[in-house]
Short mmCIF file of C-alpha atoms and ligand atoms in Angstrom, two decimals:
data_model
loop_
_atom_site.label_atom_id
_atom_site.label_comp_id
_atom_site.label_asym_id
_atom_site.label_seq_id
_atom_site.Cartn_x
_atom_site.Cartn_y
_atom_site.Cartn_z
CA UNK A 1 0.00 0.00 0.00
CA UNK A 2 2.82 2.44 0.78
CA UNK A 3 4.34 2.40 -2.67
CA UNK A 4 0.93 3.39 -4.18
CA UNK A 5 0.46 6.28 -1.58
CA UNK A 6 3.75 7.81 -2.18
CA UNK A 7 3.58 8.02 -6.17
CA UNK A 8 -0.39 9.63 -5.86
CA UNK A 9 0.67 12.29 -3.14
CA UNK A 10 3.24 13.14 -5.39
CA UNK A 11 0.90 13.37 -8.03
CA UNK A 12 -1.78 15.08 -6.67
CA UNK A 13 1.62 17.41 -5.72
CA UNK A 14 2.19 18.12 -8.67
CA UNK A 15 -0.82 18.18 -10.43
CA UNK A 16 -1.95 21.12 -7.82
CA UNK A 17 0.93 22.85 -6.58
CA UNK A 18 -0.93 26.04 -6.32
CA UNK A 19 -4.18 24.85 -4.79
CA UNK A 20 -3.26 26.76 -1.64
CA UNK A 21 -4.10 29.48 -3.01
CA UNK A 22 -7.55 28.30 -3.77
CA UNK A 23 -9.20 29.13 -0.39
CA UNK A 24 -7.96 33.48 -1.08
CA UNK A 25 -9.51 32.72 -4.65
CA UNK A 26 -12.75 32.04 -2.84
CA UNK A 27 -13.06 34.50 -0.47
CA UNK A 28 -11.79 37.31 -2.56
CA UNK A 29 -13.94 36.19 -5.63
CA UNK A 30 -17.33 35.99 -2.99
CA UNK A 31 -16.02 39.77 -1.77
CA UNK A 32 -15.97 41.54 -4.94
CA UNK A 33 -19.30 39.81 -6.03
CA UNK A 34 -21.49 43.21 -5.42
CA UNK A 35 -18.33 45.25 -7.54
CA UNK A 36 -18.82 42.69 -10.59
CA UNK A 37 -22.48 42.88 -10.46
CA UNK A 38 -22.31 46.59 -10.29
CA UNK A 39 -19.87 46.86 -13.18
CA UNK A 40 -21.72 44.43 -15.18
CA UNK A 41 -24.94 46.77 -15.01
CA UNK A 42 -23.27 49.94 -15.91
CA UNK A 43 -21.87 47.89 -19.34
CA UNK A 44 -25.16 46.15 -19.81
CA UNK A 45 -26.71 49.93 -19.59
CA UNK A 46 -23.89 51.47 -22.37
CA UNK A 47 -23.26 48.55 -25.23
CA UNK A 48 -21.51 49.57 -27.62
CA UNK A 49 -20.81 47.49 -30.91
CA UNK A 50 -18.00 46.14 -32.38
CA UNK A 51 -15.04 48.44 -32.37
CA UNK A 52 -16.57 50.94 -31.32
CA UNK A 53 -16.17 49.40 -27.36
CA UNK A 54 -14.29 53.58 -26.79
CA UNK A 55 -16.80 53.42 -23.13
CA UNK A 56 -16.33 49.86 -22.27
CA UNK A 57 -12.09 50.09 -22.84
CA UNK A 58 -11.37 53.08 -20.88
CA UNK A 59 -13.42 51.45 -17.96
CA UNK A 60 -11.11 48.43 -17.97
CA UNK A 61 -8.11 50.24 -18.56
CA UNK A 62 -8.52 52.36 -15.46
CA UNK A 63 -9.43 49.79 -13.50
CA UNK A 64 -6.57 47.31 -14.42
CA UNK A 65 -3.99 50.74 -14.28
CA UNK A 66 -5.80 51.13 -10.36
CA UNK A 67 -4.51 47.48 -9.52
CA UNK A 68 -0.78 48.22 -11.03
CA UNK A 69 -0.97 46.23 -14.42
CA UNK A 70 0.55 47.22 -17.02
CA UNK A 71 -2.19 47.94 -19.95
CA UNK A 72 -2.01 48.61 -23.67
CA UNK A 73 -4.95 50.30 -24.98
CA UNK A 74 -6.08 50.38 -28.82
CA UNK A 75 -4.90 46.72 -29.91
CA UNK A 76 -7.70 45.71 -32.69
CA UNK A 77 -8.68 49.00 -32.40
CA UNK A 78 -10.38 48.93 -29.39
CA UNK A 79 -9.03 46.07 -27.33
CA UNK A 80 -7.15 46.48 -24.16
CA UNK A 81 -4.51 44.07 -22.67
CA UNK A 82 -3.18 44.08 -19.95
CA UNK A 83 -0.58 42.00 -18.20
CA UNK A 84 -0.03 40.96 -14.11
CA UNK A 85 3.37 40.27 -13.52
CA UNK A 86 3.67 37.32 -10.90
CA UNK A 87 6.49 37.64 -7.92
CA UNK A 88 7.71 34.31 -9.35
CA UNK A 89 9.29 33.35 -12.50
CA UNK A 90 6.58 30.85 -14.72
CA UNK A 91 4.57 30.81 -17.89
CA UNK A 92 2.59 33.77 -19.14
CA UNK A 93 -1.59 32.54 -18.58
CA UNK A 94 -3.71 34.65 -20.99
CA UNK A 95 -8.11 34.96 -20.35
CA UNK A 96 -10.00 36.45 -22.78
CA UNK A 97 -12.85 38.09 -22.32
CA UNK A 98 -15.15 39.81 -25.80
CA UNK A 99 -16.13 43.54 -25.01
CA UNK A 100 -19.14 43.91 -28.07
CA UNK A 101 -23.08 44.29 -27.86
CA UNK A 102 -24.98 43.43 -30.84
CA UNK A 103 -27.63 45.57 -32.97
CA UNK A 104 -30.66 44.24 -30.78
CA UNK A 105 -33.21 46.46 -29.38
CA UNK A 106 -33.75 45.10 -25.60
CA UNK A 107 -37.55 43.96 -24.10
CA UNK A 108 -36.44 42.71 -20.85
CA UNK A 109 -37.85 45.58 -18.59
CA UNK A 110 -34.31 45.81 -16.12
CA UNK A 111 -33.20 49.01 -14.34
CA UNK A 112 -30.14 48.76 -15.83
CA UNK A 113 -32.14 48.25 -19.34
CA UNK A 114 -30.39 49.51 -22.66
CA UNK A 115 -31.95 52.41 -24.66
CA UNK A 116 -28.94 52.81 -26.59
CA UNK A 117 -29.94 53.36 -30.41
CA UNK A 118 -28.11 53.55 -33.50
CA UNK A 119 -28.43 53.31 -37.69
CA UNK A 120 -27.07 49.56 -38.71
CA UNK A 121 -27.37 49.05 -42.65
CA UNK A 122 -29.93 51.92 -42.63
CA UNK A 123 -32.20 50.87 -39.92
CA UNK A 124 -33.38 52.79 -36.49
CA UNK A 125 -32.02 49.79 -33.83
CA UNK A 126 -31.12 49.59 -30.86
CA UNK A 127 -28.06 48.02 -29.13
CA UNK A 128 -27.94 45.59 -26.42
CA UNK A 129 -25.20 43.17 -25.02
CA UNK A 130 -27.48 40.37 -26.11
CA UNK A 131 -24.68 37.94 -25.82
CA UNK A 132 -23.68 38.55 -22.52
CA UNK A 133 -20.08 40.02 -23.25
CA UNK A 134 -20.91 42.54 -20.51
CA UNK A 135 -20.63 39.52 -18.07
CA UNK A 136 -17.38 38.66 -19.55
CA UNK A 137 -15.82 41.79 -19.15
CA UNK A 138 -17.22 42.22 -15.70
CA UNK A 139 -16.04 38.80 -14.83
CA UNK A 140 -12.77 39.07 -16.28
CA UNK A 141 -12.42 42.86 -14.33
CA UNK A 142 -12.67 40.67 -10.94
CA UNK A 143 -10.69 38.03 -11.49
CA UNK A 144 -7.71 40.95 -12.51
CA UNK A 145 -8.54 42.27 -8.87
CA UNK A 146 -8.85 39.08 -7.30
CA UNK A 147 -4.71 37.83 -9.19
CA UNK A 148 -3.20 41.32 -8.47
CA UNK A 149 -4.05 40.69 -4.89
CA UNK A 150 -1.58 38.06 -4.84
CA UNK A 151 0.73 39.10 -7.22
CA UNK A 152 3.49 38.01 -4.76
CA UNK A 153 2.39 34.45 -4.71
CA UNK A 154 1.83 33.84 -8.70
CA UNK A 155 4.13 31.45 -9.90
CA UNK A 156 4.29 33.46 -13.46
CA UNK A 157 2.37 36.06 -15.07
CA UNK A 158 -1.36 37.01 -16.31
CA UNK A 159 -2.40 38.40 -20.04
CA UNK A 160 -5.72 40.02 -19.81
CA UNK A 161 -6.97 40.52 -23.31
CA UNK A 162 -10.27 41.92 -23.72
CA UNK A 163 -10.91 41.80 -27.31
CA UNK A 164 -13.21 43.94 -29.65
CA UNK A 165 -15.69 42.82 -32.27
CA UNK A 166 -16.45 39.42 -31.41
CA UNK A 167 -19.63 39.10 -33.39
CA UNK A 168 -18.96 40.06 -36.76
CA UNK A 169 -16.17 40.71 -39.12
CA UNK A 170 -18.15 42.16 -41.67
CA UNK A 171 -20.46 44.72 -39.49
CA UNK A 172 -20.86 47.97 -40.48
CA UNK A 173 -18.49 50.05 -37.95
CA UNK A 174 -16.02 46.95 -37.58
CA UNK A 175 -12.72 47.53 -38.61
CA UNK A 176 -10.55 45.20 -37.47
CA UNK A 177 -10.98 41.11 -37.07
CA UNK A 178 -11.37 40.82 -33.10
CA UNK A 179 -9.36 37.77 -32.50
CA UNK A 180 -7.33 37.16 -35.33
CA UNK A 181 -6.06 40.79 -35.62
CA UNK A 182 -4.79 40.52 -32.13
CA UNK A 183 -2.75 37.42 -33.18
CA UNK A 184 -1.53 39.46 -35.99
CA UNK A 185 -0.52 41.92 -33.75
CA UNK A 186 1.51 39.62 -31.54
CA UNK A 187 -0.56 39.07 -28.66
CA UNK A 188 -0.23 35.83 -28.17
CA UNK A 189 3.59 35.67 -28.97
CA UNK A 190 4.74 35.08 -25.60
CA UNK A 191 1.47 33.36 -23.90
CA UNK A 192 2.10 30.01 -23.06
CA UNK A 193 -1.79 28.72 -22.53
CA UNK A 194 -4.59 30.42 -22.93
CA UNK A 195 -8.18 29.93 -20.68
CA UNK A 196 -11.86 32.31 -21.86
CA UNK A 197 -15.31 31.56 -20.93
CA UNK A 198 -19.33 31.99 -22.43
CA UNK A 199 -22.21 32.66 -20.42
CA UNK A 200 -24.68 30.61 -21.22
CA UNK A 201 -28.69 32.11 -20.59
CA UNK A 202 -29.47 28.09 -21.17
CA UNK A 203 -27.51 26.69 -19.04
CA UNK A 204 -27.93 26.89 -14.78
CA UNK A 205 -25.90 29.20 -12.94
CA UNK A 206 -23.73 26.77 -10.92
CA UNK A 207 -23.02 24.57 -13.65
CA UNK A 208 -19.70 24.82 -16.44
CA UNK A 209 -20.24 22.91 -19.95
CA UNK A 210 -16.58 22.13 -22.01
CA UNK A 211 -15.76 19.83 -24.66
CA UNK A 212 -12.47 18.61 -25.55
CA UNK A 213 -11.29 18.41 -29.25
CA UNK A 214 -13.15 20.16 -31.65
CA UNK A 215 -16.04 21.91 -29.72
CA UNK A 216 -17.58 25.04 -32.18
CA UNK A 217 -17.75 25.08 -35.76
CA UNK A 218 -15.83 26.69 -38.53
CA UNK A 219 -17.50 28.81 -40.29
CA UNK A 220 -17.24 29.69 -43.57
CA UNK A 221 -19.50 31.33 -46.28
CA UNK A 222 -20.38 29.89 -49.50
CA UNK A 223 -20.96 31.29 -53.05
CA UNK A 224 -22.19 29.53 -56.08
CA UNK A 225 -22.46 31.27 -58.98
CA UNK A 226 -24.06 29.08 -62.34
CA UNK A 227 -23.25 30.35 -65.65
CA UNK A 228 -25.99 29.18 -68.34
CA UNK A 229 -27.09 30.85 -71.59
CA UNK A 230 -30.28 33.14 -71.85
CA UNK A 231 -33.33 31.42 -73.63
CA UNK A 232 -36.58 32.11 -74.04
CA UNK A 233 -38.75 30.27 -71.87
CA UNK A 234 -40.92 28.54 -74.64
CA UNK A 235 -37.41 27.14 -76.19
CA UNK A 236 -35.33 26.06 -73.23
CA UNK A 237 -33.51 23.76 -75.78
CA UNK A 238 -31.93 27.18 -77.41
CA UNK A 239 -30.08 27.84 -74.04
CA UNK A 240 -28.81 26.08 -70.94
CA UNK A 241 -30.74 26.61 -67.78
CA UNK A 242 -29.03 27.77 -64.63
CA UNK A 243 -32.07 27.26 -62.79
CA UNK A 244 -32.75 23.61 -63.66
CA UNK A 245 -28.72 23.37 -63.06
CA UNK A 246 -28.43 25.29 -59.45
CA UNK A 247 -31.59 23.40 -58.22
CA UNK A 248 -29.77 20.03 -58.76
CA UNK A 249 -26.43 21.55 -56.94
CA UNK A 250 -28.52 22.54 -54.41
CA UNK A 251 -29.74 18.93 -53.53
CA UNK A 252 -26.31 17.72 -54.81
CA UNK A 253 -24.89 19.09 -51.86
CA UNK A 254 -27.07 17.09 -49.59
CA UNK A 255 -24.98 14.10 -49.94
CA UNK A 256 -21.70 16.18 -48.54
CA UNK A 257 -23.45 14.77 -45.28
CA UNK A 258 -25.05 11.90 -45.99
CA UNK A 259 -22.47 10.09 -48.11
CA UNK A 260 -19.24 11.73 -47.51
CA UNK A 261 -19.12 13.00 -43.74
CA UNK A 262 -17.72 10.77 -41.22
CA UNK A 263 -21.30 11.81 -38.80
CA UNK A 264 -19.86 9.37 -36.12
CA UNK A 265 -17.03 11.33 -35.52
CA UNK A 266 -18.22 15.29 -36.09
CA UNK A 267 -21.47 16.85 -37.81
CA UNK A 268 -21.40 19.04 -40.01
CA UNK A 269 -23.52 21.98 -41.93
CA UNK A 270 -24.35 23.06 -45.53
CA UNK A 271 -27.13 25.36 -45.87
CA UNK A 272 -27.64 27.57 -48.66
CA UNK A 273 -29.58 30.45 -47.39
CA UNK A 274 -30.25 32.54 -50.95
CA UNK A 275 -31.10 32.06 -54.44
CA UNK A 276 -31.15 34.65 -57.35
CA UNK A 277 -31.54 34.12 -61.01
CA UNK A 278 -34.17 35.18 -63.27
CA UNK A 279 -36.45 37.79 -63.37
CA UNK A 280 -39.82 37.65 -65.92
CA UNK A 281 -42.03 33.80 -66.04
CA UNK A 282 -40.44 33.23 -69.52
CA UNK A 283 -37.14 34.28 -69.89
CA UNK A 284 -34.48 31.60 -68.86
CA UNK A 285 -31.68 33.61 -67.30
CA UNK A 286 -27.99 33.26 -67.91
CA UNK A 287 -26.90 32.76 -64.46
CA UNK A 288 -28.34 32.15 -60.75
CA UNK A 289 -26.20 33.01 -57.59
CA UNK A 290 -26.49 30.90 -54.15
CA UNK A 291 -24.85 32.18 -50.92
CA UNK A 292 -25.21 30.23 -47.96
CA UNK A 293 -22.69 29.22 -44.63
CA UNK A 294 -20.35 26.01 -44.14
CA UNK A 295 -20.24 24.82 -40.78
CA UNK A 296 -17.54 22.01 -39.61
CA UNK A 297 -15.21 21.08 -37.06
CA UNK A 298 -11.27 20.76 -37.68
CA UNK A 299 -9.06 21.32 -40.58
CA UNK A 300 -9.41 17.75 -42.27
CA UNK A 301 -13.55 17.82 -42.19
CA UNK A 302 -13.33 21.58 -43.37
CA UNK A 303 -11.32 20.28 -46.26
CA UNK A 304 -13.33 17.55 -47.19
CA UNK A 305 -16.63 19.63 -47.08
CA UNK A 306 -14.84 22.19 -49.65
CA UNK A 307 -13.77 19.87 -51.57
CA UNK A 308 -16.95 18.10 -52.03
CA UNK A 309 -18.80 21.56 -52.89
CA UNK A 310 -16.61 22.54 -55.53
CA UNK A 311 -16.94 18.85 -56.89
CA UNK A 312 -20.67 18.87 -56.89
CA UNK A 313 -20.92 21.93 -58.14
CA UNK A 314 -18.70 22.47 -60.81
CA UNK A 315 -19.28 18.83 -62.22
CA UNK A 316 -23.24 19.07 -61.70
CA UNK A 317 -22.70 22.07 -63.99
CA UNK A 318 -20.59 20.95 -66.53
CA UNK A 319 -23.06 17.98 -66.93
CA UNK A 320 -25.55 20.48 -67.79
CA UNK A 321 -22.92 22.35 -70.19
CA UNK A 322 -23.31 25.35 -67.75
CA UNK A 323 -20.48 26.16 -65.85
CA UNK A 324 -19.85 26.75 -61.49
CA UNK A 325 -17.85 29.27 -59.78
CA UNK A 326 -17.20 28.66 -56.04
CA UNK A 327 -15.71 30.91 -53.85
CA UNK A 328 -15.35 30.02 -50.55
CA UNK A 329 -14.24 32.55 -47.93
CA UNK A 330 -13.40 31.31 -44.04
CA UNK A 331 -14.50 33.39 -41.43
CA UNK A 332 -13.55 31.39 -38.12
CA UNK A 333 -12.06 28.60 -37.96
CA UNK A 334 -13.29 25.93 -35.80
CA UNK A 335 -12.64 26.45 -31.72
CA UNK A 336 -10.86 23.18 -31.02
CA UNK A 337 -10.42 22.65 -26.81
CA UNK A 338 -6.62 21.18 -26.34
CA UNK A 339 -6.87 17.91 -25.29
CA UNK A 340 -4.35 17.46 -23.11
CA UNK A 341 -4.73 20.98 -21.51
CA UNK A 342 -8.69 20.12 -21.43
CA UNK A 343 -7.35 17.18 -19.16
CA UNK A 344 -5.24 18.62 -16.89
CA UNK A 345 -8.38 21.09 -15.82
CA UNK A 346 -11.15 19.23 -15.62
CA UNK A 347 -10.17 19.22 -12.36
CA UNK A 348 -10.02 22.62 -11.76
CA UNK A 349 -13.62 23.01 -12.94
CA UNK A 350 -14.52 20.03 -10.58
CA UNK A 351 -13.20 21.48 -8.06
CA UNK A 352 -14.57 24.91 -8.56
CA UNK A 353 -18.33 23.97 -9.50
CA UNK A 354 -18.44 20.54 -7.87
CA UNK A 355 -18.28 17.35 -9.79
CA UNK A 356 -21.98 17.22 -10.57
CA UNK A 357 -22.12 20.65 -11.93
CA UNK A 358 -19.66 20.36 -14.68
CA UNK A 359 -21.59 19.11 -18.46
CA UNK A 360 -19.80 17.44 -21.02
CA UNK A 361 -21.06 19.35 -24.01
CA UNK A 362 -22.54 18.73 -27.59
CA UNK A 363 -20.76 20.21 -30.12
CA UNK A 364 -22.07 23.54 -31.34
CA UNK A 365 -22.46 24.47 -34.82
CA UNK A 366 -22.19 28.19 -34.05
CA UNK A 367 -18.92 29.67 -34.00
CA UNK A 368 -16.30 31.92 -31.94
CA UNK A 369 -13.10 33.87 -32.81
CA UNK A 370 -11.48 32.22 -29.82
CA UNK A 371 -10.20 29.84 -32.11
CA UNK A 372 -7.84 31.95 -33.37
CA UNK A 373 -5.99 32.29 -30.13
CA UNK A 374 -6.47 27.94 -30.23
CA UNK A 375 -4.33 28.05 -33.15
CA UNK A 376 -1.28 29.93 -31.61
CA UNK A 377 -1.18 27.88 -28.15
CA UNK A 378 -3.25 25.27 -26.40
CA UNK A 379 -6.56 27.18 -25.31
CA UNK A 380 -9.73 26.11 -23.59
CA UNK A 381 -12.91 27.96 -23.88
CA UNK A 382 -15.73 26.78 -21.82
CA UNK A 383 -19.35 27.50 -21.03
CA UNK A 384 -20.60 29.20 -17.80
CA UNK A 385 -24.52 28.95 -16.50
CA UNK A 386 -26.57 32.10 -16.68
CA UNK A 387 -29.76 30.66 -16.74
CA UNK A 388 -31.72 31.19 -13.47
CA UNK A 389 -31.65 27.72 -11.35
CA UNK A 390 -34.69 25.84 -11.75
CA UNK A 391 -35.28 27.72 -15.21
CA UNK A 392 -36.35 25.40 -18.68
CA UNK A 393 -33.89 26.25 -20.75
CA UNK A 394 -36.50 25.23 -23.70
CA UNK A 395 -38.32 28.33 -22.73
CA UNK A 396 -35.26 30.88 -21.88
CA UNK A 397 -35.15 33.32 -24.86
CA UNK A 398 -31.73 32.37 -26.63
CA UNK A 399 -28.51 34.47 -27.24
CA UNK A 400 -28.98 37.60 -29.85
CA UNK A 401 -32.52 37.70 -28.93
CA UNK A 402 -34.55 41.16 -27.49
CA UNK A 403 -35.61 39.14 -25.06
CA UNK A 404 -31.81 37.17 -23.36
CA UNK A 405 -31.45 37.55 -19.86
CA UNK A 406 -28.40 36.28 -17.35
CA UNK A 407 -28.96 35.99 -13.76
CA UNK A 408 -26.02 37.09 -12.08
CA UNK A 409 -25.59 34.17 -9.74
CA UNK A 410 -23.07 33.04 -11.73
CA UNK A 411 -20.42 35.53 -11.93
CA UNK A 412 -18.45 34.53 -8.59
CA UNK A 413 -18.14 30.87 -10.32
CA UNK A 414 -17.00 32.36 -13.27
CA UNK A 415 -13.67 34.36 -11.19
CA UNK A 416 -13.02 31.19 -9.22
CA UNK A 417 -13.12 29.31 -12.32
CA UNK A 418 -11.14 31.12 -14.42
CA UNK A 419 -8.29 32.01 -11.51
CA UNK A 420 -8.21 28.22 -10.69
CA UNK A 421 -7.17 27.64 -14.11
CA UNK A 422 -4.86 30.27 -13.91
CA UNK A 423 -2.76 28.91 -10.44
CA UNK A 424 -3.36 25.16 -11.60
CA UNK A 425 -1.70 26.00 -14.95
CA UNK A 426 1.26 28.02 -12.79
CA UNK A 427 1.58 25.25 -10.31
CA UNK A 428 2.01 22.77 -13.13
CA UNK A 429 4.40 24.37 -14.92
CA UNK A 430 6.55 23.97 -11.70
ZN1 ZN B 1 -22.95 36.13 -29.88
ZN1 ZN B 2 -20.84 35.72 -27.65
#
């Protein structure tokens, strides 16, 4: 018996050199719940959309400054950073946390309700963080107060990046790519891991979802463009039809999933979302154009899926002596959870939320720009309960609706979560 206890003490050693500091985690995470709450409201009351996050950055940046970080300010744009230095030498931990609201006018009737307004491709909206990105940057805010109050003790040093324009890299107002213009700009250069968290309004506060491997889609948009030759509609044998032609890609491409797709190992999503061609009941046009969005999960299904389209289409066309142009253009890549990092903190989320409150997750076929910090370092983004305990998540209006509310039991879960990770990862690193 002996020899088994001395290897798993050492272990368990190892594995959590830094859990000591777990017990100042709590109580300082549980003290500043009323600040987070408070900060959270004031963002929730002032969105402000991608890149344009002037408010929400100069709020962070004096409040990192006020607990001696260092900060940058206008990375992206509108992103701040800002790094803790640790009294001890160790890896560099980066959290993420998205700053941007979304053009959505708000219906839940809260005190801290948005009646922000602005013009978005033409139209009177409003704006509301109807994401919950306000909860990430309040979050993230405590859990910078909660590591600079033991600076002394860190066994390395913390990158706070709170990143613009999350939501959309083609928004009007959005100048820069969130995520993947921060890599560009180096900011993940000298971060060894890297940790970020969701809200979730369907999911029970208490609770954490993850998924290792492959957990969000890549997503990608899709344009087909069929070249025929005009006819009139009483002699479609003068012409070639891009109509007849673009209807059979169209169910063509059902098959990408049904026939080609491993589905045991990862789904996957083709949808095309709008057809144009044509324009009078007897006039055959010369061309039709499809656009639609590509959803998969890793490189090698992303491939495949691209591969199969441009097969389909082009040789579906040429059968019909009409010819296909595809242009594919990735947005996000997929957000793929490191395995072996995913691992190694499972029981840091254990121990945080308590075994029975952590989910193993579905995949989800919606994406994040997170992944772009994935593919510079081992990263793990995972999913935090904001759903009111109790609440039927069937009937809990969804994310980018007028109607998404968090309860803010969460948020104290959320700094002990994400400082765990922190300390674990230091006290591994060892
Ligand atoms: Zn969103
Ligand atoms: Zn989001």
């Amino acid at each position: 018996m002996r020899k088994l206890i001395i290897p798993l003490l050492l272990l368990s050693g190892t594995a959590f050199g830094q859990s000591k500091l777990r017990p100042t985690i709590d109580q300082k995470a549980a003290s500043l719940e009323s600040k987070v709450i408070e900060w959270r409201r004031d963002i929730h009351q002032h969105p402000e959309l991608g890149n344009n996050e002037v408010r929400t950055a100069k709020k962070i940046a004096d409040h990192l400054r006020s607990l001696g970080i260092e900060v940058t300010e206008g990375m992206a744009v509108t992103g701040v950073v800002g790094v803790l230095k640790g009294g001890k030498p160790g890896p560099m931990v980066a959290l993420r946390a998205d700053m941007d609201a979304l053009p959505v006018t708000e219906r839940v009737d809260l005190p801290f309700k948005s009646t922000v307004t602005t013009t978005y491709n033409g139209q009177e909206t409003g704006v509301m963080h109807a994401c919950g990105h306000d909860t990430h940057v309040a979050i993230l805010m405590g859990v910078a107060e909660v590591l600079a109050g033991m600076r002394n003790q860190l066994e390395g040093s913390v990158k706070f990046i709170f990143q613009p324009a999350e939501e959309g890299i083609y928004e009007p107002g959005v100048t820069s790519w969130g995520a993947k213009q921060l890599v560009e700009e180096g900011v993940m250069k000298d971060v060894d891991a890297i940790f970020g968290l969701h809200i979730s309004s369907q999911t029970e506060v208490g609770k954490i979802g993850y998924r290792s491997g492959p957990a969000q889609a890549a997503v990608d948009n899709l344009e087909i463009i069929v070249h025929g030759t005009q006819a009139h509609g009483a002699s479609p044998w003068s012409g070639v039809d891009p109509i007849v032609t673009a209807s059979q890609i169209v169910t063509g491409l059902q098959t990408i999933l049904s026939r080609s797709v491993n589905i045991t190992q990862n789904p996957a999503v083709v949808t095309v979302g709008a057809i144009h061609g044509g324009i009078r009941h007897n006039i055959i046009p010369e061309k039709v154009e499809m656009i639609g969005t590509i959803r998969t999960f890793g490189d090698e299904q992303q491939a495949l899926v691209h591969k199969r389209i441009t097969e389909i289409a082009t040789n579906i066309a040429e059968s019909a002596g009409a010819r296909a142009e595809v242009n594919i253009q990735k947005l996000y890549p997929s957000t793929v959870n490191d395995p072996e990092l995913t691992a190694k903190m499972v029981a840091s989320m254990e121990a945080a939320a308590g075994k029975e409150n952590i989910n193993y997750n579905p995949p989800v076929t919606g994406a994040e720009d997170f992944s772009f910090y994935q593919r510079e370092k081992p990263g793990l983004f995972i999913g935090l309960g904001g759903m009111k305990k109790g609440g039927d998540p069937t009937k809990t209006p969804s994310h980018h609706t007028p109607d998404f509310y968090i309860d803010e039991g969460g948020f104290v879960l959320g700094m002990r979560v994400l400082s765990y990770f922190v300390v674990d990862y230091m006290g591994m690193k060892k």
